[in-house]
């Protein structure tokens, strides 16, 4: 397994719609393993293929209930009203905002072995599923912010983006070491 570079805001791939996976291969399973490794090293709870420069419709999630790999995920139902909560993103470090999402979602996908399954999430899992599936459709959490809050976030990002040449973020050895001592924070 290896830690991959994370594409940050400004990288065109983050705004592209991903391509459905025709077949789960050994190469895609290696990608899934690398995505988990990258997500854990970056202290995240989810990461989608575009965030690591890939166009396949794949995301991985672990909100503390065990790792979940989702290939070709689709939300098949949502309910329970809505919940508002703070979100961050590994592709927009240090930027946070309150986003309203469905309180409960059911997602249908393939697992890393290519077998179909469904997962129903509430609270953080529901939020994470929606956030990561948005990535697969070229949407970012900042798209849901009010105009004023989005302008504020973008102003802050203008000051931070110089730290990410080529719109790439390399997870440092320090971040890997810090992950061992901190709870997961960013989607």
CSV table of C-alpha atoms in Angstrom, one decimal, residues 36-159:
chain,number,residue,atom,x,y,z
A,36,UNK,CA,-7.7,3.8,2.7
A,37,UNK,CA,-4.0,4.3,3.5
A,38,UNK,CA,-4.1,7.9,2.3
A,39,UNK,CA,-7.4,8.7,4.1
A,40,UNK,CA,-6.0,7.3,7.4
A,41,UNK,CA,-2.7,9.1,7.0
A,42,UNK,CA,-4.4,12.4,6.3
A,43,UNK,CA,-6.7,12.0,9.3
A,44,UNK,CA,-9.8,11.8,7.3
A,45,UNK,CA,-13.0,9.7,7.5
A,46,UNK,CA,-13.6,9.5,3.8
A,47,UNK,CA,-11.9,10.0,0.4
A,48,UNK,CA,-13.1,9.7,-3.2
A,49,UNK,CA,-11.2,8.6,-6.3
A,50,UNK,CA,-11.1,12.1,-7.8
A,51,UNK,CA,-9.3,13.4,-4.6
A,52,UNK,CA,-6.4,11.1,-5.5
A,53,UNK,CA,-6.5,11.9,-9.2
A,54,UNK,CA,-8.6,9.0,-10.4
A,55,UNK,CA,-11.8,9.1,-12.4
A,56,UNK,CA,-13.4,5.8,-11.3
A,57,UNK,CA,-16.6,6.0,-9.3
A,58,UNK,CA,-15.0,4.7,-6.0
A,59,UNK,CA,-15.0,6.1,-2.5
A,60,UNK,CA,-13.8,4.7,0.9
A,61,UNK,CA,-15.2,5.6,4.3
A,62,UNK,CA,-14.4,4.9,7.9
A,63,UNK,CA,-16.3,6.9,10.6
A,64,UNK,CA,-15.2,4.6,13.4
A,65,UNK,CA,-17.6,1.8,12.5
A,66,UNK,CA,-15.1,-0.1,10.3
A,67,UNK,CA,-13.9,0.5,6.8
A,68,UNK,CA,-16.4,0.6,3.9
A,69,UNK,CA,-15.3,0.6,0.2
A,70,UNK,CA,-18.0,1.7,-2.2
A,71,UNK,CA,-17.8,1.1,-5.9
A,72,UNK,CA,-20.4,2.7,-8.1
A,73,UNK,CA,-22.4,4.0,-5.0
A,74,UNK,CA,-25.8,5.5,-5.5
A,75,UNK,CA,-28.2,6.9,-2.9
A,76,UNK,CA,-31.3,4.9,-3.2
A,77,UNK,CA,-33.3,6.6,-0.4
A,78,UNK,CA,-33.0,9.4,2.1
A,79,UNK,CA,-35.2,10.5,5.0
A,80,UNK,CA,-35.3,11.4,8.6
A,81,UNK,CA,-35.5,15.1,7.9
A,82,UNK,CA,-32.3,17.0,7.6
A,83,UNK,CA,-29.3,17.7,9.8
A,84,UNK,CA,-26.9,20.6,9.8
A,85,UNK,CA,-23.3,20.0,10.6
A,86,UNK,CA,-19.8,21.2,10.1
A,87,UNK,CA,-17.9,19.6,7.2
A,88,UNK,CA,-14.3,19.8,6.1
A,89,UNK,CA,-12.6,18.1,3.2
A,90,UNK,CA,-9.2,16.6,2.6
A,91,UNK,CA,-9.1,18.5,-0.7
A,92,UNK,CA,-9.8,21.9,1.0
A,93,UNK,CA,-7.6,21.7,4.1
A,94,UNK,CA,-8.4,24.1,7.0
A,95,UNK,CA,-11.7,25.2,5.4
A,96,UNK,CA,-14.9,24.3,7.2
A,97,UNK,CA,-18.6,25.1,6.9
A,98,UNK,CA,-22.0,24.1,8.0
A,99,UNK,CA,-23.9,22.0,5.5
A,100,UNK,CA,-27.4,20.7,5.6
A,101,UNK,CA,-27.8,17.1,4.6
A,102,UNK,CA,-30.4,14.3,4.8
A,103,UNK,CA,-30.4,12.8,8.3
A,104,UNK,CA,-30.5,9.2,6.9
A,105,UNK,CA,-29.5,7.7,3.6
A,106,UNK,CA,-29.3,4.2,2.1
A,107,UNK,CA,-26.6,3.6,-0.5
A,108,UNK,CA,-26.4,0.7,-2.9
A,109,UNK,CA,-22.9,-0.1,-4.2
A,110,UNK,CA,-20.4,-2.9,-4.9
A,111,UNK,CA,-17.8,-3.8,-2.3
A,112,UNK,CA,-14.1,-4.4,-3.0
A,113,UNK,CA,-14.9,-7.9,-4.2
A,114,UNK,CA,-17.5,-6.6,-6.7
A,115,UNK,CA,-20.4,-7.9,-4.7
A,116,UNK,CA,-23.5,-5.7,-4.3
A,117,UNK,CA,-24.5,-4.5,-0.9
A,118,UNK,CA,-26.5,-1.7,0.8
A,119,UNK,CA,-25.5,0.5,3.8
A,120,UNK,CA,-27.8,2.7,5.7
A,121,UNK,CA,-26.3,5.6,7.6
A,122,UNK,CA,-27.4,8.2,10.1
A,123,UNK,CA,-25.5,11.0,11.7
A,124,UNK,CA,-21.8,11.1,10.7
A,125,UNK,CA,-22.1,8.1,8.4
A,126,UNK,CA,-25.0,9.7,6.5
A,127,UNK,CA,-23.1,12.9,6.2
A,128,UNK,CA,-20.0,11.2,5.0
A,129,UNK,CA,-21.8,9.0,2.5
A,130,UNK,CA,-23.4,12.1,0.9
A,131,UNK,CA,-20.2,14.1,1.0
A,132,UNK,CA,-18.1,11.4,-0.7
A,133,UNK,CA,-20.8,10.6,-3.3
A,134,UNK,CA,-20.9,14.3,-4.1
A,135,UNK,CA,-17.2,14.1,-5.0
A,136,UNK,CA,-18.1,11.4,-7.5
A,137,UNK,CA,-20.4,13.9,-9.2
A,138,UNK,CA,-17.9,16.8,-9.2
A,139,UNK,CA,-19.6,18.6,-6.2
A,140,UNK,CA,-17.8,19.9,-3.1
A,141,UNK,CA,-19.2,20.8,0.3
A,142,UNK,CA,-18.5,24.5,-0.4
A,143,UNK,CA,-21.1,24.4,-3.1
A,144,UNK,CA,-23.7,24.1,-0.4
A,145,UNK,CA,-22.6,27.2,1.6
A,146,UNK,CA,-24.4,30.5,1.4
A,147,UNK,CA,-22.9,33.1,-0.9
A,148,UNK,CA,-21.4,35.0,2.0
A,149,UNK,CA,-19.9,31.9,3.7
A,150,UNK,CA,-18.6,30.6,0.4
A,151,UNK,CA,-16.9,34.0,-0.3
A,152,UNK,CA,-15.3,33.9,3.2
A,153,UNK,CA,-14.1,30.3,2.7
A,154,UNK,CA,-12.7,31.2,-0.8
A,155,UNK,CA,-10.9,34.2,0.6
A,156,UNK,CA,-9.3,32.0,3.3
A,157,UNK,CA,-8.4,29.4,0.6
A,158,UNK,CA,-6.7,32.1,-1.5
A,159,UNK,CA,-4.2,32.5,1.3
